[in-house]
């Protein structure tokens, strides 16, 4: 039996959840086809409200509005897109609403380490969704947020078959 990893998160806005699902479909298509698209393509596909959570270097193609600074745990936008499309060794399987204000992003990791969960957690965070639980393949964790960009994991179960 193949076991899939997942990230559970709070859904506080259904329209944003649909935006996330559409974006993940585009990322998944790009990964599968090997057509990684241009910076301009990804800048256009991420909703504006998510772009505010990333920083852009002076030489980057960037939006016409204020974005984040490179302080703390903020990700560089094009590093995030490269991470999601080229570098993280996973297949996105499903992004679904599981009820009671919760969503679940399911994915299959090819091997360990596959690129980790931090990028995926920060992607969800840019949509305004706080991650609450993660199964990274090695264990299941509750997520405790220190602030808007930093979190720590508290293990609640070890997946002995993946250690």
Tab-separated table of N, CA and C in Angstrom:
chain	number	residue	atom	x	y	z
A	1	UNK	N	0.832	-1.183	0.000
A	1	UNK	CA	0.000	0.000	0.000
A	1	UNK	C	0.880	1.252	0.000
A	2	UNK	N	0.573	2.186	-0.885
A	2	UNK	CA	1.311	3.442	-0.964
A	2	UNK	C	0.701	4.429	0.007
A	3	UNK	N	1.555	5.048	0.821
A	3	UNK	CA	1.097	6.026	1.789
A	3	UNK	C	1.413	7.425	1.275
A	4	UNK	N	0.440	8.295	1.327
A	4	UNK	CA	0.639	9.667	0.885
A	4	UNK	C	0.850	10.597	2.074
A	5	UNK	N	1.645	11.611	1.858
A	5	UNK	CA	1.867	12.635	2.854
A	5	UNK	C	0.754	13.677	2.729
A	6	UNK	N	0.596	14.493	3.751
A	6	UNK	CA	-0.432	15.530	3.683
A	6	UNK	C	-0.098	16.707	4.589
A	7	UNK	N	-0.771	17.803	4.311
A	7	UNK	CA	-0.740	18.989	5.156
A	7	UNK	C	-2.186	19.424	5.343
A	8	UNK	N	-2.620	19.522	6.604
A	8	UNK	CA	-3.957	20.025	6.895
A	8	UNK	C	-3.849	21.483	7.301
A	9	UNK	N	-4.874	22.247	6.931
A	9	UNK	CA	-4.849	23.681	7.182
A	9	UNK	C	-6.256	24.215	7.381
A	10	UNK	N	-6.326	25.379	8.010
A	10	UNK	CA	-7.600	26.052	8.235
A	10	UNK	C	-8.022	26.774	6.967
A	11	UNK	N	-9.276	26.598	6.570
A	11	UNK	CA	-9.841	27.339	5.436
A	11	UNK	C	-10.708	28.449	6.024
A	12	UNK	N	-10.295	29.679	5.807
A	12	UNK	CA	-11.067	30.812	6.323
A	12	UNK	C	-11.740	31.608	5.203
A	13	UNK	N	-11.542	31.158	3.956
A	13	UNK	CA	-12.112	31.857	2.818
A	13	UNK	C	-12.230	30.850	1.657
A	14	UNK	N	-13.447	30.526	1.288
A	14	UNK	CA	-13.674	29.496	0.263
A	14	UNK	C	-13.178	29.950	-1.107
A	15	UNK	N	-13.332	31.235	-1.431
A	15	UNK	CA	-12.848	31.734	-2.724
A	15	UNK	C	-11.330	31.585	-2.819
A	16	UNK	N	-10.622	31.875	-1.728
A	16	UNK	CA	-9.165	31.707	-1.721
A	16	UNK	C	-8.792	30.232	-1.829
A	17	UNK	N	-9.600	29.365	-1.235
A	17	UNK	CA	-9.353	27.926	-1.358
A	17	UNK	C	-9.440	27.496	-2.820
A	18	UNK	N	-10.427	28.011	-3.536
A	18	UNK	CA	-10.559	27.685	-4.962
A	18	UNK	C	-9.378	28.245	-5.757
A	19	UNK	N	-8.906	29.433	-5.396
A	19	UNK	CA	-7.711	30.006	-6.036
A	19	UNK	C	-6.504	29.095	-5.821
A	20	UNK	N	-6.354	28.595	-4.594
A	20	UNK	CA	-5.245	27.683	-4.274
A	20	UNK	C	-5.333	26.419	-5.117
A	21	UNK	N	-6.511	25.833	-5.190
A	21	UNK	CA	-6.684	24.592	-5.963
A	21	UNK	C	-6.324	24.807	-7.436
A	22	UNK	N	-6.743	25.940	-8.006
A	22	UNK	CA	-6.416	26.241	-9.413
A	22	UNK	C	-4.914	26.399	-9.602
A	23	UNK	N	-4.269	27.111	-8.669
A	23	UNK	CA	-2.823	27.307	-8.767
A	23	UNK	C	-2.084	25.978	-8.645
A	24	UNK	N	-2.492	25.142	-7.718
A	24	UNK	CA	-1.840	23.839	-7.561
A	24	UNK	C	-2.007	22.974	-8.802
A	25	UNK	N	-3.146	23.082	-9.472
A	25	UNK	CA	-3.331	22.362	-10.739
A	25	UNK	C	-2.324	22.841	-11.777
A	26	UNK	N	-2.110	24.152	-11.875
A	26	UNK	CA	-1.136	24.704	-12.828
A	26	UNK	C	0.282	24.254	-12.490
A	27	UNK	N	0.625	24.277	-11.209
A	27	UNK	CA	1.954	23.845	-10.778
A	27	UNK	C	2.146	22.366	-11.106
A	28	UNK	N	1.140	21.563	-10.807
A	28	UNK	CA	1.214	20.126	-11.074
A	28	UNK	C	1.382	19.847	-12.574
A	29	UNK	N	0.614	20.548	-13.402
A	29	UNK	CA	0.737	20.385	-14.858
A	29	UNK	C	2.140	20.752	-15.321
A	30	UNK	N	2.683	21.841	-14.798
A	30	UNK	CA	4.013	22.291	-15.177
A	30	UNK	C	5.072	21.267	-14.772
A	31	UNK	N	4.944	20.717	-13.549
A	31	UNK	CA	5.893	19.703	-13.089
A	31	UNK	C	5.846	18.465	-13.983
A	32	UNK	N	4.650	18.006	-14.280
A	32	UNK	CA	4.497	16.772	-15.062
A	32	UNK	C	4.983	16.931	-16.495
A	33	UNK	N	4.745	18.092	-17.088
A	33	UNK	CA	5.120	18.305	-18.493
A	33	UNK	C	6.582	18.695	-18.664
A	34	UNK	N	7.203	19.197	-17.581
A	34	UNK	CA	8.569	19.699	-17.690
A	34	UNK	C	8.638	21.088	-18.298
A	35	UNK	N	7.477	21.703	-18.551
A	35	UNK	CA	7.398	23.074	-19.055
A	35	UNK	C	7.260	23.982	-17.837
A	36	UNK	N	8.394	24.487	-17.372
A	36	UNK	CA	8.424	25.182	-16.091
A	36	UNK	C	7.951	26.625	-16.136
A	37	UNK	N	7.657	27.145	-17.291
A	37	UNK	CA	7.070	28.481	-17.482
A	37	UNK	C	8.048	29.594	-17.088
A	38	UNK	N	7.671	30.810	-17.471
A	38	UNK	CA	8.513	31.986	-17.221
A	38	UNK	C	8.141	32.642	-15.895
A	39	UNK	N	9.013	33.518	-15.434
A	39	UNK	CA	8.715	34.295	-14.227
A	39	UNK	C	7.427	35.088	-14.418
A	40	UNK	N	7.250	35.670	-15.590
A	40	UNK	CA	6.051	36.459	-15.870
A	40	UNK	C	4.780	35.604	-15.755
A	41	UNK	N	4.854	34.377	-16.219
A	41	UNK	CA	3.715	33.463	-16.137
A	41	UNK	C	3.292	33.275	-14.679
A	42	UNK	N	4.263	32.943	-13.803
A	42	UNK	CA	3.931	32.687	-12.402
A	42	UNK	C	3.486	33.958	-11.686
A	43	UNK	N	4.100	35.080	-12.026
A	43	UNK	CA	3.681	36.344	-11.425
A	43	UNK	C	2.218	36.623	-11.750
A	44	UNK	N	1.796	36.256	-12.942
A	44	UNK	CA	0.417	36.455	-13.371
A	44	UNK	C	-0.544	35.436	-12.754
A	45	UNK	N	-0.072	34.239	-12.437
A	45	UNK	CA	-0.948	33.168	-11.957
A	45	UNK	C	-1.196	33.195	-10.452
A	46	UNK	N	-0.244	33.706	-9.686
A	46	UNK	CA	-0.461	33.819	-8.246
A	46	UNK	C	-1.393	34.997	-7.988
A	47	UNK	N	-2.430	34.824	-7.167
A	47	UNK	CA	-3.306	35.961	-6.849
A	47	UNK	C	-2.515	37.093	-6.181
A	48	UNK	N	-2.924	38.333	-6.454
A	48	UNK	CA	-2.225	39.492	-5.885
A	48	UNK	C	-2.089	39.406	-4.375
A	49	UNK	N	-3.151	38.973	-3.684
A	49	UNK	CA	-3.095	38.927	-2.221
A	49	UNK	C	-2.026	37.961	-1.720
A	50	UNK	N	-1.652	36.952	-2.515
A	50	UNK	CA	-0.570	36.055	-2.104
A	50	UNK	C	0.790	36.702	-2.333
A	51	UNK	N	0.914	37.471	-3.406
A	51	UNK	CA	2.197	38.103	-3.738
A	51	UNK	C	2.661	39.058	-2.644
A	52	UNK	N	1.716	39.623	-1.908
A	52	UNK	CA	2.064	40.532	-0.812
A	52	UNK	C	2.877	39.837	0.276
A	53	UNK	N	2.847	38.514	0.321
A	53	UNK	CA	3.547	37.744	1.352
A	53	UNK	C	4.972	37.361	0.960
A	54	UNK	N	5.377	37.681	-0.252
A	54	UNK	CA	6.711	37.328	-0.743
A	54	UNK	C	7.540	38.590	-0.940
A	55	UNK	N	8.857	38.405	-0.965
A	55	UNK	CA	9.698	39.545	-1.313
A	55	UNK	C	10.282	39.333	-2.698
A	56	UNK	N	10.650	40.432	-3.313
A	56	UNK	CA	11.224	40.459	-4.655
A	56	UNK	C	12.516	41.255	-4.582
A	57	UNK	N	13.554	40.780	-5.261
A	57	UNK	CA	14.807	41.533	-5.292
A	57	UNK	C	14.656	42.705	-6.266
A	58	UNK	N	15.580	43.627	-6.190
A	58	UNK	CA	15.519	44.827	-7.036
A	58	UNK	C	15.494	44.488	-8.522
A	59	UNK	N	16.180	43.419	-8.916
A	59	UNK	CA	16.260	43.074	-10.344
A	59	UNK	C	15.099	42.194	-10.814
A	60	UNK	N	14.226	41.780	-9.914
A	60	UNK	CA	13.104	40.897	-10.273
A	60	UNK	C	12.002	41.647	-10.998
A	61	UNK	N	11.319	40.928	-11.854
A	61	UNK	CA	10.023	41.361	-12.356
A	61	UNK	C	9.096	41.284	-11.154
A	62	UNK	N	8.387	42.371	-10.839
A	62	UNK	CA	7.576	42.382	-9.622
A	62	UNK	C	6.258	43.097	-9.843
A	63	UNK	N	5.320	42.872	-8.929
A	63	UNK	CA	4.020	43.534	-9.057
A	63	UNK	C	4.128	45.035	-8.805
A	64	UNK	N	3.080	45.741	-9.161
A	64	UNK	CA	3.041	47.201	-9.027
A	64	UNK	C	2.540	47.657	-7.663
A	65	UNK	N	2.557	46.800	-6.683
A	65	UNK	CA	2.097	47.158	-5.343
A	65	UNK	C	3.124	46.689	-4.320
A	66	UNK	N	2.965	47.138	-3.092
A	66	UNK	CA	3.894	46.816	-2.006
A	66	UNK	C	3.859	45.320	-1.683
A	67	UNK	N	5.034	44.735	-1.597
A	67	UNK	CA	5.153	43.339	-1.197
A	67	UNK	C	5.971	43.287	0.088
A	68	UNK	N	6.217	42.104	0.578
A	68	UNK	CA	6.927	41.921	1.837
A	68	UNK	C	8.416	42.245	1.690
A	69	UNK	N	9.062	42.383	2.821
A	69	UNK	CA	10.517	42.535	2.844
A	69	UNK	C	11.141	41.171	3.108
A	70	UNK	N	12.432	41.087	3.026
A	70	UNK	CA	13.115	39.799	3.192
A	70	UNK	C	13.390	39.473	4.659
A	71	UNK	N	12.677	40.096	5.568
A	71	UNK	CA	12.868	39.838	6.996
A	71	UNK	C	12.260	38.499	7.408
A	72	UNK	N	12.814	37.913	8.458
A	72	UNK	CA	12.222	36.718	9.063
A	72	UNK	C	12.115	35.548	8.117
A	73	UNK	N	10.968	34.882	8.142
A	73	UNK	CA	10.758	33.683	7.355
A	73	UNK	C	10.116	33.923	6.011
A	74	UNK	N	10.155	35.158	5.517
A	74	UNK	CA	9.547	35.489	4.222
A	74	UNK	C	10.345	34.846	3.087
A	75	UNK	N	9.644	34.274	2.135
A	75	UNK	CA	10.284	33.644	0.990
A	75	UNK	C	10.391	34.606	-0.190
A	76	UNK	N	11.449	34.456	-0.952
A	76	UNK	CA	11.613	35.145	-2.218
A	76	UNK	C	10.642	34.485	-3.203
A	77	UNK	N	9.858	35.294	-3.923
A	77	UNK	CA	8.802	34.752	-4.769
A	77	UNK	C	9.329	33.756	-5.799
A	78	UNK	N	10.362	34.105	-6.520
A	78	UNK	CA	10.838	33.211	-7.582
A	78	UNK	C	11.562	31.983	-7.031
A	79	UNK	N	12.085	32.077	-5.820
A	79	UNK	CA	12.618	30.877	-5.164
A	79	UNK	C	11.474	29.931	-4.819
A	80	UNK	N	10.340	30.503	-4.413
A	80	UNK	CA	9.169	29.676	-4.113
A	80	UNK	C	8.665	28.973	-5.377
A	81	UNK	N	8.532	29.714	-6.475
A	81	UNK	CA	8.015	29.077	-7.687
A	81	UNK	C	8.978	27.989	-8.174
A	82	UNK	N	10.265	28.250	-8.097
A	82	UNK	CA	11.246	27.239	-8.506
A	82	UNK	C	11.168	26.023	-7.584
A	83	UNK	N	11.012	26.271	-6.306
A	83	UNK	CA	10.882	25.180	-5.339
A	83	UNK	C	9.674	24.302	-5.677
A	84	UNK	N	8.533	24.924	-5.898
A	84	UNK	CA	7.294	24.191	-6.137
A	84	UNK	C	7.281	23.452	-7.473
A	85	UNK	N	7.845	24.066	-8.489
A	85	UNK	CA	7.750	23.502	-9.838
A	85	UNK	C	8.919	22.583	-10.169
A	86	UNK	N	10.128	22.963	-9.788
A	86	UNK	CA	11.314	22.203	-10.209
A	86	UNK	C	11.962	21.373	-9.106
A	87	UNK	N	12.034	21.928	-7.898
A	87	UNK	CA	12.929	21.342	-6.903
A	87	UNK	C	12.296	20.345	-5.941
A	88	UNK	N	11.081	20.569	-5.527
A	88	UNK	CA	10.476	19.652	-4.561
A	88	UNK	C	10.081	18.372	-5.290
A	89	UNK	N	10.515	17.251	-4.755
A	89	UNK	CA	10.337	15.966	-5.431
A	89	UNK	C	9.066	15.277	-4.955
A	90	UNK	N	7.931	15.855	-5.383
A	90	UNK	CA	6.627	15.315	-5.009
A	90	UNK	C	5.674	15.394	-6.193
A	91	UNK	N	4.617	14.627	-6.097
A	91	UNK	CA	3.455	14.784	-6.968
A	91	UNK	C	2.337	15.342	-6.105
A	92	UNK	N	1.737	16.423	-6.555
A	92	UNK	CA	0.555	16.935	-5.885
A	92	UNK	C	-0.598	16.027	-6.268
A	93	UNK	N	-1.296	15.508	-5.286
A	93	UNK	CA	-2.379	14.575	-5.544
A	93	UNK	C	-3.751	15.235	-5.458
A	94	UNK	N	-4.045	15.860	-4.330
A	94	UNK	CA	-5.356	16.476	-4.126
A	94	UNK	C	-5.233	17.652	-3.180
A	95	UNK	N	-6.055	18.618	-3.426
A	95	UNK	CA	-6.262	19.701	-2.467
A	95	UNK	C	-7.767	19.722	-2.254
A	96	UNK	N	-8.191	19.351	-1.042
A	96	UNK	CA	-9.626	19.187	-0.842
A	96	UNK	C	-10.088	19.812	0.468
A	97	UNK	N	-11.346	20.184	0.459
A	97	UNK	CA	-12.010	20.675	1.647
A	97	UNK	C	-12.505	19.443	2.396
A	98	UNK	N	-12.029	19.260	3.641
A	98	UNK	CA	-12.424	18.072	4.397
A	98	UNK	C	-13.495	18.393	5.441
A	99	UNK	N	-14.021	19.612	5.394
A	99	UNK	CA	-15.113	19.990	6.280
A	99	UNK	C	-14.651	20.648	7.561
A	100	UNK	N	-15.603	21.219	8.269
A	100	UNK	CA	-15.338	21.901	9.541
A	100	UNK	C	-14.252	22.968	9.420
A	101	UNK	N	-14.219	23.668	8.278
A	101	UNK	CA	-13.250	24.739	8.090
A	101	UNK	C	-11.823	24.272	7.884
A	102	UNK	N	-11.646	23.032	7.435
A	102	UNK	CA	-10.305	22.478	7.223
A	102	UNK	C	-10.127	22.005	5.792
A	103	UNK	N	-8.887	22.140	5.324
A	103	UNK	CA	-8.503	21.625	4.026
A	103	UNK	C	-7.344	20.677	4.183
A	104	UNK	N	-7.096	19.905	3.125
A	104	UNK	CA	-5.976	18.968	3.142
A	104	UNK	C	-5.319	18.962	1.776
A	105	UNK	N	-4.019	19.176	1.790
A	105	UNK	CA	-3.195	19.068	0.597
A	105	UNK	C	-2.477	17.727	0.683
A	106	UNK	N	-2.803	16.823	-0.225
A	106	UNK	CA	-2.178	15.506	-0.238
A	106	UNK	C	-1.147	15.453	-1.353
A	107	UNK	N	-0.033	14.828	-1.050
A	107	UNK	CA	1.038	14.706	-2.031
A	107	UNK	C	1.778	13.398	-1.817
A	108	UNK	N	2.504	13.005	-2.839
A	108	UNK	CA	3.303	11.792	-2.786
A	108	UNK	C	4.766	12.192	-2.955
A	109	UNK	N	5.580	11.856	-1.973
A	109	UNK	CA	7.016	12.152	-2.030
A	109	UNK	C	7.735	10.995	-2.704
A	110	UNK	N	8.591	11.326	-3.683
A	110	UNK	CA	9.329	10.292	-4.401
A	110	UNK	C	10.358	9.606	-3.519
A	111	UNK	N	11.060	10.395	-2.705
A	111	UNK	CA	12.118	9.877	-1.849
A	111	UNK	C	12.353	10.895	-0.740
A	112	UNK	N	13.137	10.505	0.254
A	112	UNK	CA	13.417	11.396	1.375
A	112	UNK	C	14.887	11.738	1.375
A	113	UNK	N	15.273	12.973	1.595
A	113	UNK	CA	14.379	14.124	1.743
A	113	UNK	C	13.897	14.585	0.378
A	114	UNK	N	12.704	15.055	0.297
A	114	UNK	CA	12.089	15.441	-0.969
A	114	UNK	C	12.027	16.945	-1.166
A	115	UNK	N	12.473	17.697	-0.189
A	115	UNK	CA	12.432	19.151	-0.253
A	115	UNK	C	11.714	19.751	0.938
A	116	UNK	N	11.153	18.894	1.762
A	116	UNK	CA	10.552	19.330	3.007
A	116	UNK	C	9.217	20.027	2.876
A	117	UNK	N	8.657	20.371	4.021
A	117	UNK	CA	7.309	20.939	4.080
A	117	UNK	C	7.287	22.450	4.291
A	118	UNK	N	8.422	23.062	4.516
A	118	UNK	CA	8.416	24.495	4.805
A	118	UNK	C	7.873	25.304	3.627
A	119	UNK	N	8.299	25.013	2.422
A	119	UNK	CA	7.809	25.757	1.258
A	119	UNK	C	6.312	25.597	1.072
A	120	UNK	N	5.818	24.376	1.229
A	120	UNK	CA	4.384	24.140	1.089
A	120	UNK	C	3.603	24.859	2.194
A	121	UNK	N	4.149	24.845	3.391
A	121	UNK	CA	3.502	25.527	4.516
A	121	UNK	C	3.434	27.028	4.253
A	122	UNK	N	4.505	27.601	3.730
A	122	UNK	CA	4.515	29.038	3.463
A	122	UNK	C	3.649	29.394	2.256
A	123	UNK	N	3.536	28.497	1.292
A	123	UNK	CA	2.598	28.716	0.192
A	123	UNK	C	1.183	28.829	0.752
A	124	UNK	N	0.774	27.871	1.567
A	124	UNK	CA	-0.562	27.903	2.164
A	124	UNK	C	-0.754	29.159	3.007
A	125	UNK	N	0.280	29.545	3.713
A	125	UNK	CA	0.237	30.749	4.541
A	125	UNK	C	-0.010	31.995	3.687
A	126	UNK	N	0.530	32.026	2.481
A	126	UNK	CA	0.344	33.203	1.618
A	126	UNK	C	-1.112	33.342	1.164
A	127	UNK	N	-1.875	32.269	1.242
A	127	UNK	CA	-3.306	32.319	0.932
A	127	UNK	C	-4.134	32.661	2.171
A	128	UNK	N	-3.444	32.827	3.303
A	128	UNK	CA	-4.121	33.124	4.559
A	128	UNK	C	-4.548	31.882	5.312
A	129	UNK	N	-4.026	30.717	4.914
A	129	UNK	CA	-4.403	29.454	5.546
A	129	UNK	C	-3.292	29.001	6.495
A	130	UNK	N	-3.624	28.847	7.750
A	130	UNK	CA	-2.648	28.372	8.738
A	130	UNK	C	-2.643	26.850	8.755
A	131	UNK	N	-1.471	26.297	8.599
A	131	UNK	CA	-1.288	24.855	8.664
A	131	UNK	C	-1.451	24.417	10.115
A	132	UNK	N	-2.151	23.307	10.320
A	132	UNK	CA	-2.414	22.810	11.669
A	132	UNK	C	-1.792	21.442	11.934
A	133	UNK	N	-1.656	20.612	10.887
A	133	UNK	CA	-1.122	19.265	11.057
A	133	UNK	C	-0.389	18.850	9.784
A	134	UNK	N	0.702	18.133	9.964
A	134	UNK	CA	1.526	17.700	8.835
A	134	UNK	C	1.924	16.237	9.011
A	135	UNK	N	1.787	15.465	7.942
A	135	UNK	CA	2.383	14.144	7.849
A	135	UNK	C	3.442	14.266	6.769
A	136	UNK	N	4.706	14.328	7.176
A	136	UNK	CA	5.793	14.531	6.217
A	136	UNK	C	6.394	13.225	5.728
A	137	UNK	N	5.786	12.111	6.103
A	137	UNK	CA	6.298	10.804	5.710
A	137	UNK	C	7.100	10.144	6.808
A	138	UNK	N	7.674	10.927	7.695
A	138	UNK	CA	8.449	10.378	8.808
A	138	UNK	C	7.716	10.454	10.122
A	139	UNK	N	6.723	11.315	10.175
A	139	UNK	CA	5.949	11.483	11.394
A	139	UNK	C	4.762	12.386	11.144
A	140	UNK	N	3.884	12.427	12.119
A	140	UNK	CA	2.732	13.324	12.064
A	140	UNK	C	2.940	14.373	13.146
A	141	UNK	N	2.735	15.623	12.778
A	141	UNK	CA	3.058	16.744	13.654
A	141	UNK	C	1.897	17.726	13.749
A	142	UNK	N	1.749	18.296	14.929
A	142	UNK	CA	0.892	19.456	15.137
A	142	UNK	C	1.784	20.677	14.897
A	143	UNK	N	1.242	21.686	14.235
A	143	UNK	CA	2.012	22.890	13.928
A	143	UNK	C	1.654	23.975	14.937
A	144	UNK	N	2.675	24.518	15.579
A	144	UNK	CA	2.499	25.633	16.504
A	144	UNK	C	3.167	26.858	15.876
A	145	UNK	N	2.372	27.895	15.643
A	145	UNK	CA	2.861	29.122	15.010
A	145	UNK	C	3.426	30.066	16.064
A	146	UNK	N	4.672	30.522	15.848
A	146	UNK	CA	5.299	31.511	16.732
A	146	UNK	C	4.881	32.919	16.349
A	147	UNK	N	4.783	33.136	15.029
A	147	UNK	CA	4.352	34.426	14.485
A	147	UNK	C	3.832	34.160	13.073
A	148	UNK	N	3.742	35.171	12.253
A	148	UNK	CA	3.158	35.014	10.912
A	148	UNK	C	3.990	34.158	9.961
A	149	UNK	N	5.287	34.025	10.208
A	149	UNK	CA	6.141	33.288	9.274
A	149	UNK	C	6.955	32.163	9.904
A	150	UNK	N	6.923	32.041	11.214
A	150	UNK	CA	7.733	31.021	11.881
A	150	UNK	C	6.839	30.061	12.652
A	151	UNK	N	7.183	28.787	12.564
A	151	UNK	CA	6.409	27.752	13.239
A	151	UNK	C	7.340	26.665	13.723
A	152	UNK	N	6.822	25.835	14.617
A	152	UNK	CA	7.566	24.650	15.012
A	152	UNK	C	6.619	23.459	14.999
A	153	UNK	N	7.208	22.293	14.857
A	153	UNK	CA	6.434	21.059	14.763
A	153	UNK	C	6.542	20.287	16.072
A	154	UNK	N	5.405	19.793	16.531
A	154	UNK	CA	5.350	18.941	17.730
A	154	UNK	C	4.884	17.563	17.282
A	155	UNK	N	5.781	16.597	17.362
A	155	UNK	CA	5.452	15.255	16.877
A	155	UNK	C	4.366	14.606	17.736
A	156	UNK	N	3.379	14.025	17.039
A	156	UNK	CA	2.343	13.291	17.762
A	156	UNK	C	2.354	11.805	17.394
A	157	UNK	N	3.020	11.449	16.308
A	157	UNK	CA	3.109	10.041	15.918
A	157	UNK	C	4.274	9.861	14.959
A	158	UNK	N	5.030	8.793	15.152
A	158	UNK	CA	6.115	8.447	14.230
A	158	UNK	C	5.611	7.430	13.221
A	159	UNK	N	5.944	7.659	11.958
A	159	UNK	CA	5.621	6.701	10.898
A	159	UNK	C	6.807	5.757	10.759
A	160	UNK	N	6.832	4.727	11.533
A	160	UNK	CA	7.979	3.816	11.606
A	160	UNK	C	8.357	3.214	10.265
A	161	UNK	N	7.401	3.053	9.372
A	161	UNK	CA	7.705	2.438	8.069
A	161	UNK	C	8.543	3.327	7.186
A	162	UNK	N	8.626	4.633	7.491
A	162	UNK	CA	9.390	5.558	6.648
A	162	UNK	C	10.680	6.007	7.292
A	163	UNK	N	11.034	5.481	8.438
A	163	UNK	CA	12.242	5.933	9.131
A	163	UNK	C	13.415	5.084	8.725
